[in-house]
Amino acid sequence: MASIEAWFMDDSDEDHRMPHKLNPNEPVSLKELENIGVFYWKLDADIYETDPVLEKIRKDRGYSYSDIITIDKDKLPNYEDKLKMFFEEHLHLDDEIRYILDGRAYFDVRDREDCWIRIAMTKGDLITLPAGIYHRFTLTETNYTQAMRLFVGEPVWKAYNRPADEFDIRQKYVSALQCA
């Protein structure tokens, strides 16, 4: 059974690697995430190279390209600059698909009312963020994760920092939320 931990975030400016849960906590369900276009699978990261479930997801969704990134101060060039860039609120013109192979991290996404939802990602979690959704990424206090990045076709690495409402993909995303 798929399970994911997500919650509405507080407004604290403290270390962004901390959980930032409201008090009392306000959890967000998988169904609520799906309603804003975020989808989730729990897979066995120990067999990612031969996992038939991952292969089926890739085939069904057209994820033809993948690579692996290790986000660790000793392994990622320009580590501090990359973390700052990942945490800047932005959108992409394509879906963002990430599969955590090791470690932990957070994805923060905006809901319909523009509130932050924090999604805790651990080993085996695969998530898709729709094109046009404002989001950001950060590590937890462990300062380490390894993730597979998946793409439809050749990878596109361009992020557009907020505000980016003028893009057709953003307008399409917002329109889809209003119709749902």
Coordinates of N, CA, C and O in Angstrom, one line a residue:
M1 N 0.8 -1.2 0.0 CA 0.0 0.0 0.0 C 0.9 1.2 0.0 O 1.8 1.4 0.8
A2 N 0.6 2.1 -0.9 CA 1.3 3.4 -1.0 C 1.1 4.3 0.2 O 0.0 4.4 0.7
S3 N 2.2 4.8 0.8 CA 2.0 5.8 1.8 C 3.1 6.8 1.7 O 4.2 6.6 1.2
I4 N 2.7 8.0 2.0 CA 3.6 9.1 1.9 C 3.3 10.1 3.1 O 2.1 10.2 3.5
E5 N 4.3 10.8 3.6 CA 4.0 11.7 4.6 C 4.1 13.1 4.0 O 5.2 13.5 3.5
A6 N 3.1 13.9 4.1 CA 3.0 15.3 3.6 C 2.2 16.1 4.6 O 1.3 15.6 5.3
W7 N 2.5 17.4 4.7 CA 1.8 18.3 5.6 C 1.9 19.7 5.2 O 2.8 20.1 4.4
F8 N 1.0 20.6 5.7 CA 1.1 22.0 5.4 C 2.3 22.5 6.3 O 2.4 22.1 7.4
M9 N 3.0 23.4 5.7 CA 4.2 24.0 6.4 C 3.9 25.2 7.2 O 3.0 26.0 6.9
D10 N 4.7 25.4 8.2 CA 4.7 26.7 8.9 C 5.4 27.8 8.1 O 6.0 27.5 7.1
D11 N 5.4 29.0 8.6 CA 6.0 30.1 7.9 C 7.4 30.5 8.5 O 7.9 31.6 8.2
S12 N 8.0 29.6 9.2 CA 9.3 29.9 9.9 C 10.4 30.0 8.9 O 10.4 29.3 7.8
D13 N 11.3 30.9 9.2 CA 12.5 31.0 8.3 C 13.7 30.2 8.9 O 14.8 30.4 8.4
E14 N 13.4 29.4 9.9 CA 14.5 28.5 10.4 C 15.0 27.6 9.3 O 14.5 27.5 8.2
D15 N 16.1 26.9 9.6 CA 16.8 26.0 8.7 C 15.7 25.2 7.9 O 14.9 24.5 8.4
H16 N 15.8 25.4 6.6 CA 14.8 24.7 5.7 C 15.0 23.2 5.6 O 14.1 22.5 5.1
R17 N 16.0 22.7 6.2 CA 16.1 21.2 6.3 C 15.3 20.6 7.4 O 15.2 19.3 7.4
M18 N 14.7 21.4 8.2 CA 13.9 20.9 9.3 C 12.5 20.6 8.8 O 12.1 21.2 7.7
P19 N 11.6 19.9 9.5 CA 10.3 19.5 9.0 C 9.3 20.7 8.7 O 8.5 20.6 7.8
H20 N 9.3 21.7 9.6 CA 8.4 22.8 9.4 C 7.0 22.4 9.4 O 6.2 22.9 8.6
K21 N 6.6 21.6 10.4 CA 5.2 21.3 10.5 C 4.4 22.3 11.3 O 5.0 23.0 12.2
L22 N 3.2 22.5 11.0 CA 2.3 23.4 11.8 C 2.1 22.8 13.2 O 2.3 21.6 13.4
N23 N 1.7 23.6 14.2 CA 1.4 23.1 15.5 C 0.0 23.5 15.8 O -0.3 24.7 16.1
P24 N -1.0 22.6 15.8 CA -0.9 21.1 15.6 C -0.6 20.9 14.1 O -1.0 21.6 13.2
N25 N 0.0 19.7 13.8 CA 0.3 19.3 12.5 C -1.0 19.2 11.6 O -2.1 18.8 12.1
E26 N -0.9 19.6 10.3 CA -2.0 19.4 9.4 C -1.6 18.5 8.2 O -1.0 19.0 7.3
P27 N -1.8 17.2 8.4 CA -1.3 16.3 7.3 C -2.1 16.5 6.0 O -3.2 17.0 6.0
V28 N -1.4 16.1 4.9 CA -2.0 16.2 3.6 C -2.0 14.8 3.0 O -1.0 14.1 3.1
S29 N -3.1 14.3 2.6 CA -3.3 12.9 2.1 C -2.8 12.8 0.7 O -2.6 13.8 -0.1
L30 N -2.5 11.5 0.3 CA -2.1 11.2 -1.1 C -3.2 11.7 -2.1 O -2.9 12.2 -3.1
K31 N -4.5 11.5 -1.7 CA -5.6 12.0 -2.6 C -5.5 13.5 -2.8 O -5.7 14.0 -3.9
E32 N -5.2 14.3 -1.7 CA -5.1 15.7 -1.8 C -3.9 16.1 -2.8 O -4.0 17.0 -3.6
L33 N -2.8 15.3 -2.7 CA -1.7 15.6 -3.6 C -2.1 15.3 -5.0 O -1.7 16.0 -5.9
E34 N -2.8 14.1 -5.2 CA -3.2 13.8 -6.6 C -4.1 14.9 -7.1 O -4.1 15.2 -8.3
N35 N -4.9 15.5 -6.3 CA -5.8 16.6 -6.8 C -5.1 17.8 -7.3 O -5.7 18.6 -8.0
I36 N -3.8 18.0 -6.9 CA -3.0 19.1 -7.5 C -2.0 18.5 -8.5 O -1.0 19.3 -8.9
G37 N -2.1 17.3 -8.9 CA -1.3 16.7 -10.0 C -0.1 16.0 -9.5 O 0.7 15.6 -10.4
V38 N 0.1 15.8 -8.2 CA 1.3 15.1 -7.7 C 1.0 13.6 -7.5 O 0.0 13.3 -6.8
F39 N 1.8 12.8 -8.1 CA 1.6 11.3 -8.0 C 2.7 10.7 -7.4 O 3.9 11.1 -7.5
Y40 N 2.5 9.5 -6.8 CA 3.4 8.9 -5.9 C 3.3 7.3 -6.0 O 2.2 6.8 -6.1
W41 N 4.5 6.7 -6.0 CA 4.6 5.2 -5.9 C 5.7 4.9 -4.8 O 6.7 5.6 -4.7
K42 N 5.5 3.8 -4.2 CA 6.5 3.2 -3.3 C 7.1 2.0 -3.9 O 6.3 1.0 -4.3
L43 N 8.4 2.0 -4.2 CA 9.1 1.0 -4.9 C 10.2 0.4 -4.1 O 10.5 0.9 -3.0
D44 N 10.8 -0.7 -4.5 CA 11.9 -1.3 -3.9 C 13.2 -0.8 -4.5 O 13.6 -1.3 -5.5
A45 N 13.8 0.2 -3.9 CA 15.0 0.9 -4.4 C 16.2 -0.1 -4.5 O 17.1 0.2 -5.3
D46 N 16.2 -1.1 -3.7 CA 17.3 -2.1 -3.8 C 17.4 -2.8 -5.1 O 18.4 -3.4 -5.4
I47 N 16.3 -2.9 -5.9 CA 16.3 -3.6 -7.1 C 15.9 -2.7 -8.3 O 15.4 -3.1 -9.3
Y48 N 16.2 -1.4 -8.2 CA 15.8 -0.4 -9.2 C 16.3 -0.7 -10.6 O 15.6 -0.4 -11.6
E49 N 17.4 -1.4 -10.7 CA 18.0 -1.7 -12.0 C 17.2 -2.8 -12.7 O 17.2 -2.8 -14.0
T50 N 16.5 -3.6 -12.0 CA 15.7 -4.7 -12.6 C 14.2 -4.7 -12.2 O 13.5 -5.7 -12.5
D51 N 13.8 -3.7 -11.5 CA 12.4 -3.7 -10.9 C 11.3 -3.7 -12.0 O 11.2 -2.7 -12.8
P52 N 10.5 -4.7 -12.2 CA 9.5 -4.7 -13.2 C 8.4 -3.6 -13.0 O 7.8 -3.2 -13.9
V53 N 8.2 -3.3 -11.7 CA 7.2 -2.2 -11.4 C 7.7 -0.9 -12.0 O 7.0 -0.1 -12.6
L54 N 9.0 -0.6 -11.7 CA 9.5 0.7 -12.2 C 9.5 0.6 -13.8 O 9.2 1.6 -14.4
E55 N 9.9 -0.5 -14.3 CA 9.9 -0.6 -15.8 C 8.5 -0.4 -16.4 O 8.4 0.3 -17.4
K56 N 7.5 -0.9 -15.7 CA 6.1 -0.7 -16.2 C 5.7 0.8 -16.1 O 5.1 1.4 -17.0
I57 N 6.1 1.5 -15.0 CA 5.8 2.9 -14.8 C 6.5 3.7 -15.9 O 5.9 4.6 -16.6
R58 N 7.8 3.4 -16.2 CA 8.5 4.1 -17.2 C 7.9 3.9 -18.6 O 7.8 4.8 -19.4
K59 N 7.5 2.6 -18.9 CA 6.9 2.3 -20.2 C 5.5 3.1 -20.3 O 5.3 3.7 -21.3
D60 N 4.7 2.9 -19.3 CA 3.3 3.5 -19.4 C 3.4 5.0 -19.5 O 2.5 5.6 -20.1
R61 N 4.4 5.7 -18.8 CA 4.4 7.1 -18.8 C 5.4 7.7 -19.8 O 5.6 8.9 -19.9
G62 N 6.1 6.9 -20.5 CA 7.1 7.3 -21.5 C 8.4 7.9 -21.0 O 9.0 8.7 -21.7
Y63 N 8.8 7.4 -19.8 CA 10.1 7.9 -19.2 C 11.2 7.1 -19.9 O 11.6 6.1 -19.4
S64 N 11.8 7.7 -20.9 CA 12.8 7.0 -21.7 C 14.2 7.3 -21.3 O 15.1 6.6 -21.7
Y65 N 14.4 8.4 -20.5 CA 15.8 8.8 -20.1 C 15.8 8.8 -18.6 O 14.9 9.2 -17.9
S66 N 17.0 8.4 -18.1 CA 17.2 8.5 -16.6 C 18.7 8.7 -16.3 O 19.5 8.3 -17.1
D67 N 18.9 9.3 -15.2 CA 20.3 9.4 -14.7 C 20.2 9.4 -13.1 O 19.1 9.4 -12.6
I68 N 21.3 9.3 -12.5 CA 21.3 9.3 -11.0 C 22.2 10.4 -10.5 O 23.3 10.7 -11.0
I69 N 21.6 11.2 -9.6 CA 22.3 12.3 -8.9 C 22.5 12.0 -7.5 O 21.6 11.5 -6.8
T70 N 23.7 12.2 -7.0 CA 24.0 12.1 -5.5 C 24.2 13.5 -5.0 O 25.1 14.2 -5.4
I71 N 23.3 13.9 -4.1 CA 23.4 15.2 -3.5 C 24.0 15.0 -2.1 O 23.4 14.6 -1.1
D72 N 25.3 15.3 -2.1 CA 26.2 15.2 -0.9 C 27.3 16.2 -1.1 O 27.8 16.3 -2.2
K73 N 27.7 16.8 0.0 CA 28.8 17.8 -0.1 C 30.1 17.3 -0.7 O 30.8 18.1 -1.3
D74 N 30.4 16.0 -0.5 CA 31.6 15.5 -1.0 C 31.5 14.9 -2.5 O 32.5 14.5 -3.1
K75 N 30.3 14.9 -3.0 CA 30.1 14.2 -4.3 C 29.5 15.2 -5.4 O 29.7 14.9 -6.5
L76 N 28.8 16.2 -5.0 CA 28.1 17.1 -5.9 C 28.9 18.4 -6.1 O 29.1 19.1 -5.1
P77 N 29.5 18.6 -7.3 CA 30.2 19.8 -7.5 C 29.3 21.1 -7.2 O 28.1 21.0 -7.5
N78 N 29.9 22.1 -6.6 CA 29.1 23.3 -6.3 C 27.9 23.0 -5.4 O 26.8 23.6 -5.6
Y79 N 28.1 22.2 -4.5 CA 27.1 21.7 -3.6 C 26.2 22.8 -3.0 O 25.0 22.8 -3.1
E80 N 26.8 23.8 -2.3 CA 26.0 24.9 -1.7 C 25.2 25.7 -2.7 O 24.1 26.0 -2.4
D81 N 25.8 26.0 -3.8 CA 25.1 26.7 -4.9 C 24.0 25.9 -5.4 O 22.9 26.5 -5.7
K82 N 24.2 24.6 -5.6 CA 23.1 23.8 -6.1 C 21.9 23.7 -5.2 O 20.8 23.8 -5.6
L83 N 22.2 23.5 -3.9 CA 21.2 23.5 -2.9 C 20.4 24.8 -2.9 O 19.1 24.7 -2.8
K84 N 21.0 25.9 -3.0 CA 20.3 27.2 -3.0 C 19.4 27.3 -4.3 O 18.3 27.7 -4.2
M85 N 20.0 26.8 -5.4 CA 19.2 26.8 -6.6 C 18.0 25.9 -6.5 O 16.9 26.3 -6.9
F86 N 18.2 24.7 -6.0 CA 17.1 23.7 -5.8 C 16.0 24.3 -4.9 O 14.8 24.0 -5.1
F87 N 16.3 25.1 -3.9 CA 15.4 25.6 -2.9 C 14.6 26.8 -3.4 O 13.6 27.2 -2.8
E88 N 15.1 27.5 -4.4 CA 14.4 28.6 -5.0 C 13.1 28.2 -5.6 O 13.1 27.2 -6.4
E89 N 12.0 28.8 -5.3 CA 10.7 28.5 -5.9 C 10.7 28.6 -7.4 O 11.1 29.7 -7.9
H90 N 10.3 27.6 -8.1 CA 10.4 27.6 -9.5 C 9.4 26.6 -10.1 O 8.7 25.9 -9.4
L91 N 9.3 26.6 -11.4 CA 8.5 25.6 -12.2 C 9.3 25.1 -13.4 O 10.4 25.7 -13.7
H92 N 8.9 24.1 -14.0 CA 9.5 23.5 -15.2 C 8.4 23.4 -16.3 O 7.2 23.3 -16.0
L93 N 8.9 23.4 -17.5 CA 7.9 23.2 -18.6 C 7.6 21.7 -18.9 O 6.7 21.4 -19.7
D94 N 8.2 20.8 -18.2 CA 8.0 19.4 -18.2 C 7.7 18.9 -16.8 O 8.1 19.5 -15.8
D95 N 7.1 17.7 -16.7 CA 7.0 17.1 -15.4 C 8.4 16.8 -14.8 O 9.4 16.6 -15.5
E96 N 8.4 16.9 -13.4 CA 9.6 16.5 -12.7 C 9.4 15.2 -12.0 O 8.4 15.1 -11.3
I97 N 10.2 14.2 -12.4 CA 10.1 12.9 -11.8 C 11.3 12.5 -11.1 O 12.4 12.5 -11.6
R98 N 11.2 12.1 -9.8 CA 12.3 11.8 -9.0 C 12.0 10.5 -8.2 O 10.9 10.3 -7.6
Y99 N 13.0 9.6 -8.1 CA 12.9 8.4 -7.4 C 14.1 8.3 -6.4 O 15.2 8.3 -6.8
I100 N 13.8 8.3 -5.2 CA 14.8 8.3 -4.1 C 15.4 6.9 -3.9 O 14.7 6.0 -3.6
L101 N 16.7 6.8 -4.3 CA 17.3 5.5 -4.1 C 18.0 5.3 -2.8 O 18.3 4.2 -2.4
D102 N 18.3 6.4 -2.1 CA 19.0 6.4 -0.8 C 18.8 7.7 -0.2 O 18.7 8.8 -0.9
G103 N 18.8 7.8 1.1 CA 18.8 9.0 1.9 C 17.4 9.6 2.0 O 16.4 8.9 1.8
R104 N 17.3 10.9 2.3 CA 16.0 11.5 2.5 C 16.1 13.0 2.0 O 17.1 13.6 1.9
A105 N 14.9 13.5 1.6 CA 14.8 14.8 1.1 C 13.3 15.3 1.2 O 12.4 14.5 1.6
Y106 N 13.1 16.6 0.9 CA 11.8 17.2 0.9 C 11.5 17.8 -0.5 O 12.4 18.5 -1.0
F107 N 10.3 17.6 -1.0 CA 9.8 18.4 -2.0 C 8.7 19.3 -1.4 O 7.8 18.8 -0.7
D108 N 8.7 20.6 -1.7 CA 7.7 21.5 -1.3 C 6.9 21.9 -2.5 O 7.5 22.3 -3.5
V109 N 5.6 21.8 -2.5 CA 4.7 22.2 -3.6 C 3.6 23.2 -3.1 O 3.3 23.2 -1.9
R110 N 3.2 24.0 -4.0 CA 2.1 24.9 -3.7 C 0.7 24.3 -3.9 O 0.5 23.6 -5.0
D111 N -0.2 24.5 -3.0 CA -1.6 24.0 -3.2 C -2.4 25.0 -4.0 O -1.9 26.0 -4.4
R112 N -3.7 24.8 -4.1 CA -4.6 25.7 -4.8 C -4.6 27.1 -4.2 O -4.9 28.0 -4.9
E113 N -4.5 27.2 -2.9 CA -4.5 28.5 -2.2 C -3.1 29.1 -2.1 O -3.0 30.0 -1.3
D114 N -2.1 28.5 -2.7 CA -0.8 29.0 -2.7 C 0.0 28.8 -1.4 O 0.9 29.4 -1.1
C115 N -0.5 27.8 -0.6 CA 0.1 27.4 0.7 C 1.2 26.3 0.3 O 1.0 25.5 -0.6
W116 N 2.2 26.3 1.1 CA 3.2 25.3 1.0 C 2.8 23.9 1.6 O 2.4 23.9 2.7
I117 N 3.0 22.9 0.8 CA 2.9 21.5 1.3 C 4.3 20.9 1.2 O 4.9 20.9 0.2
R118 N 4.7 20.3 2.3 CA 6.0 19.6 2.4 C 5.8 18.1 2.2 O 5.0 17.5 2.9
I119 N 6.5 17.5 1.3 CA 6.4 16.1 1.1 C 7.8 15.4 1.5 O 8.8 15.8 0.9
A120 N 7.7 14.6 2.4 CA 8.9 13.9 2.9 C 9.2 12.7 2.0 O 8.3 11.8 1.8
M121 N 10.4 12.6 1.5 CA 10.8 11.6 0.5 C 11.9 10.7 1.2 O 12.9 11.3 1.7
T122 N 11.7 9.4 1.1 CA 12.7 8.5 1.6 C 13.0 7.4 0.6 O 12.3 7.4 -0.5
K123 N 13.9 6.6 0.9 CA 14.3 5.5 0.0 C 13.1 4.7 -0.5 O 12.2 4.3 0.3
G124 N 13.0 4.6 -1.8 CA 11.9 3.9 -2.5 C 10.7 4.7 -2.9 O 9.8 4.3 -3.6
D125 N 10.7 6.0 -2.6 CA 9.7 6.9 -3.0 C 9.9 7.5 -4.4 O 11.0 8.0 -4.7
L126 N 8.9 7.3 -5.3 CA 8.9 7.9 -6.6 C 7.8 8.9 -6.7 O 6.7 8.6 -6.3
I127 N 8.1 10.1 -7.2 CA 7.1 11.2 -7.2 C 7.2 11.9 -8.6 O 8.2 11.9 -9.2
T128 N 6.0 12.3 -9.0 CA 5.9 13.1 -10.2 C 5.3 14.4 -9.9 O 4.2 14.4 -9.2
L129 N 5.9 15.5 -10.3 CA 5.3 16.9 -10.1 C 4.9 17.3 -11.5 O 5.8 17.3 -12.4
P130 N 3.7 17.8 -11.7 CA 3.3 18.2 -13.0 C 4.0 19.5 -13.5 O 4.4 20.3 -12.7
A131 N 4.2 19.5 -14.8 CA 4.7 20.8 -15.4 C 3.8 21.9 -15.0 O 2.6 21.8 -14.9
G132 N 4.5 23.0 -14.7 CA 3.7 24.2 -14.3 C 3.5 24.4 -12.8 O 3.0 25.5 -12.4
I133 N 3.7 23.4 -12.0 CA 3.5 23.6 -10.5 C 4.7 24.3 -9.9 O 5.8 24.0 -10.2
Y134 N 4.4 25.3 -9.0 CA 5.5 25.9 -8.3 C 6.0 24.9 -7.2 O 5.2 24.4 -6.5
H135 N 7.3 24.8 -7.1 CA 7.8 23.8 -6.1 C 9.3 24.2 -5.8 O 9.9 25.1 -6.4
R136 N 9.8 23.5 -4.9 CA 11.3 23.6 -4.5 C 11.7 22.3 -3.9 O 10.8 21.4 -3.5
F137 N 13.0 22.1 -3.7 CA 13.6 20.9 -3.2 C 14.6 21.2 -2.1 O 15.4 22.2 -2.3
T138 N 14.7 20.4 -1.1 CA 15.8 20.6 -0.1 C 16.1 19.2 0.5 O 15.3 18.3 0.5
L139 N 17.2 19.1 1.1 CA 17.6 18.0 1.8 C 17.0 18.1 3.2 O 16.6 19.1 3.6
T140 N 17.1 17.0 4.0 CA 16.7 17.0 5.4 C 18.0 17.3 6.1 O 19.1 17.5 5.5
E141 N 18.0 17.2 7.4 CA 19.1 17.4 8.3 C 20.2 16.4 8.0 O 21.4 16.6 8.5
T142 N 19.9 15.3 7.3 CA 21.0 14.3 7.0 C 21.9 14.8 5.9 O 23.0 14.2 5.8
N143 N 21.5 15.8 5.2 CA 22.3 16.4 4.1 C 22.8 15.4 3.0 O 23.8 15.5 2.5
Y144 N 21.9 14.4 2.7 CA 22.3 13.4 1.7 C 21.0 12.8 1.1 O 20.1 12.4 1.8
T145 N 21.1 12.7 -0.2 CA 20.1 11.8 -0.9 C 20.7 11.4 -2.2 O 21.6 12.1 -2.8
Q146 N 20.3 10.3 -2.7 CA 20.6 9.8 -4.1 C 19.3 9.6 -4.8 O 18.4 8.9 -4.2
A147 N 19.2 10.2 -6.0 CA 17.9 10.1 -6.7 C 18.1 9.8 -8.1 O 19.1 10.2 -8.7
M148 N 17.2 9.0 -8.7 CA 17.1 8.8 -10.1 C 16.2 9.9 -10.7 O 15.1 10.2 -10.1
R149 N 16.7 10.6 -11.7 CA 15.9 11.6 -12.4 C 15.4 11.0 -13.7 O 16.2 10.4 -14.4
L150 N 14.1 11.1 -13.9 CA 13.5 10.5 -15.1 C 12.9 11.6 -16.0 O 12.4 12.6 -15.5
F151 N 12.9 11.3 -17.3 CA 12.4 12.3 -18.3 C 11.7 11.6 -19.4 O 12.1 10.4 -19.8
V152 N 10.8 12.3 -20.1 CA 10.2 11.9 -21.3 C 11.2 12.4 -22.4 O 11.3 13.7 -22.5
G153 N 11.9 11.6 -23.1 CA 12.9 12.1 -24.1 C 14.1 12.7 -23.4 O 14.4 12.4 -22.3
E154 N 14.8 13.5 -24.2 CA 16.0 14.1 -23.7 C 15.7 15.0 -22.5 O 14.7 15.7 -22.5
P155 N 16.6 15.0 -21.5 CA 16.4 15.8 -20.3 C 16.4 17.3 -20.6 O 17.2 17.8 -21.4
V156 N 15.5 18.1 -19.9 CA 15.5 19.5 -19.9 C 15.8 20.0 -18.5 O 15.0 19.6 -17.6
W157 N 16.8 20.7 -18.3 CA 17.2 21.1 -16.9 C 16.8 22.5 -16.6 O 17.1 23.0 -15.5
K158 N 16.1 23.2 -17.4 CA 15.8 24.6 -17.2 C 14.6 24.8 -16.1 O 13.6 24.2 -16.3
A159 N 14.9 25.6 -15.1 CA 13.9 26.0 -14.1 C 13.6 27.5 -14.3 O 14.5 28.3 -14.7
Y160 N 12.4 27.8 -14.1 CA 11.9 29.2 -14.2 C 11.4 29.7 -12.9 O 10.4 29.2 -12.4
N161 N 12.2 30.6 -12.3 CA 11.9 31.0 -10.9 C 10.6 31.8 -10.9 O 10.3 32.5 -11.9
R162 N 9.9 31.8 -9.8 CA 8.7 32.5 -9.6 C 9.0 34.0 -9.5 O 10.0 34.3 -8.9
P163 N 8.3 34.9 -10.2 CA 7.0 34.6 -10.9 C 7.3 34.1 -12.4 O 8.2 34.6 -13.0
A164 N 6.5 33.2 -12.8 CA 6.6 32.6 -14.1 C 5.2 32.3 -14.6 O 5.0 31.3 -15.4
D165 N 4.3 33.1 -14.2 CA 2.9 32.9 -14.6 C 2.6 33.1 -16.1 O 1.5 32.7 -16.6
E166 N 3.5 33.7 -16.8 CA 3.2 34.0 -18.2 C 3.4 32.8 -19.1 O 3.0 32.8 -20.3
F167 N 4.0 31.7 -18.6 CA 4.2 30.5 -19.4 C 2.9 29.8 -19.7 O 2.1 29.6 -18.7
D168 N 2.7 29.3 -20.9 CA 1.5 28.6 -21.2 C 1.3 27.4 -20.3 O 0.2 27.1 -19.9
I169 N 2.4 26.7 -20.0 CA 2.3 25.5 -19.1 C 1.8 25.8 -17.8 O 1.0 25.1 -17.2
R170 N 2.2 27.0 -17.2 CA 1.6 27.4 -15.9 C 0.1 27.7 -16.0 O -0.6 27.3 -15.2
Q171 N -0.2 28.4 -17.1 CA -1.7 28.7 -17.3 C -2.5 27.5 -17.5 O -3.6 27.4 -17.0
K172 N -1.9 26.5 -18.2 CA -2.6 25.2 -18.4 C -2.8 24.5 -17.1 O -3.8 23.9 -16.8
Y173 N -1.7 24.5 -16.3 CA -1.8 23.8 -15.0 C -2.8 24.5 -14.1 O -3.7 23.8 -13.5
V174 N -2.8 25.8 -14.0 CA -3.8 26.5 -13.1 C -5.2 26.3 -13.7 O -6.2 26.0 -12.9
S175 N -5.4 26.3 -15.0 CA -6.7 26.0 -15.5 C -7.2 24.6 -15.2 O -8.4 24.4 -14.9
A176 N -6.3 23.6 -15.3 CA -6.7 22.2 -14.9 C -7.1 22.1 -13.4 O -8.0 21.4 -13.1
L177 N -6.4 22.9 -12.6 CA -6.8 22.9 -11.1 C -8.2 23.4 -11.0 O -9.0 22.9 -10.1
Q178 N -8.6 24.5 -11.7 CA -9.9 25.1 -11.6 C -11.0 24.2 -12.1 O -12.1 24.2 -11.6
C179 N -10.7 23.3 -13.1 CA -11.7 22.4 -13.7 C -11.8 21.2 -12.9 O -12.8 20.5 -13.0
A180 N -10.8 20.9 -12.0 CA -10.9 19.6 -11.3 C -11.8 19.7 -10.1 O -12.1 20.7 -9.6

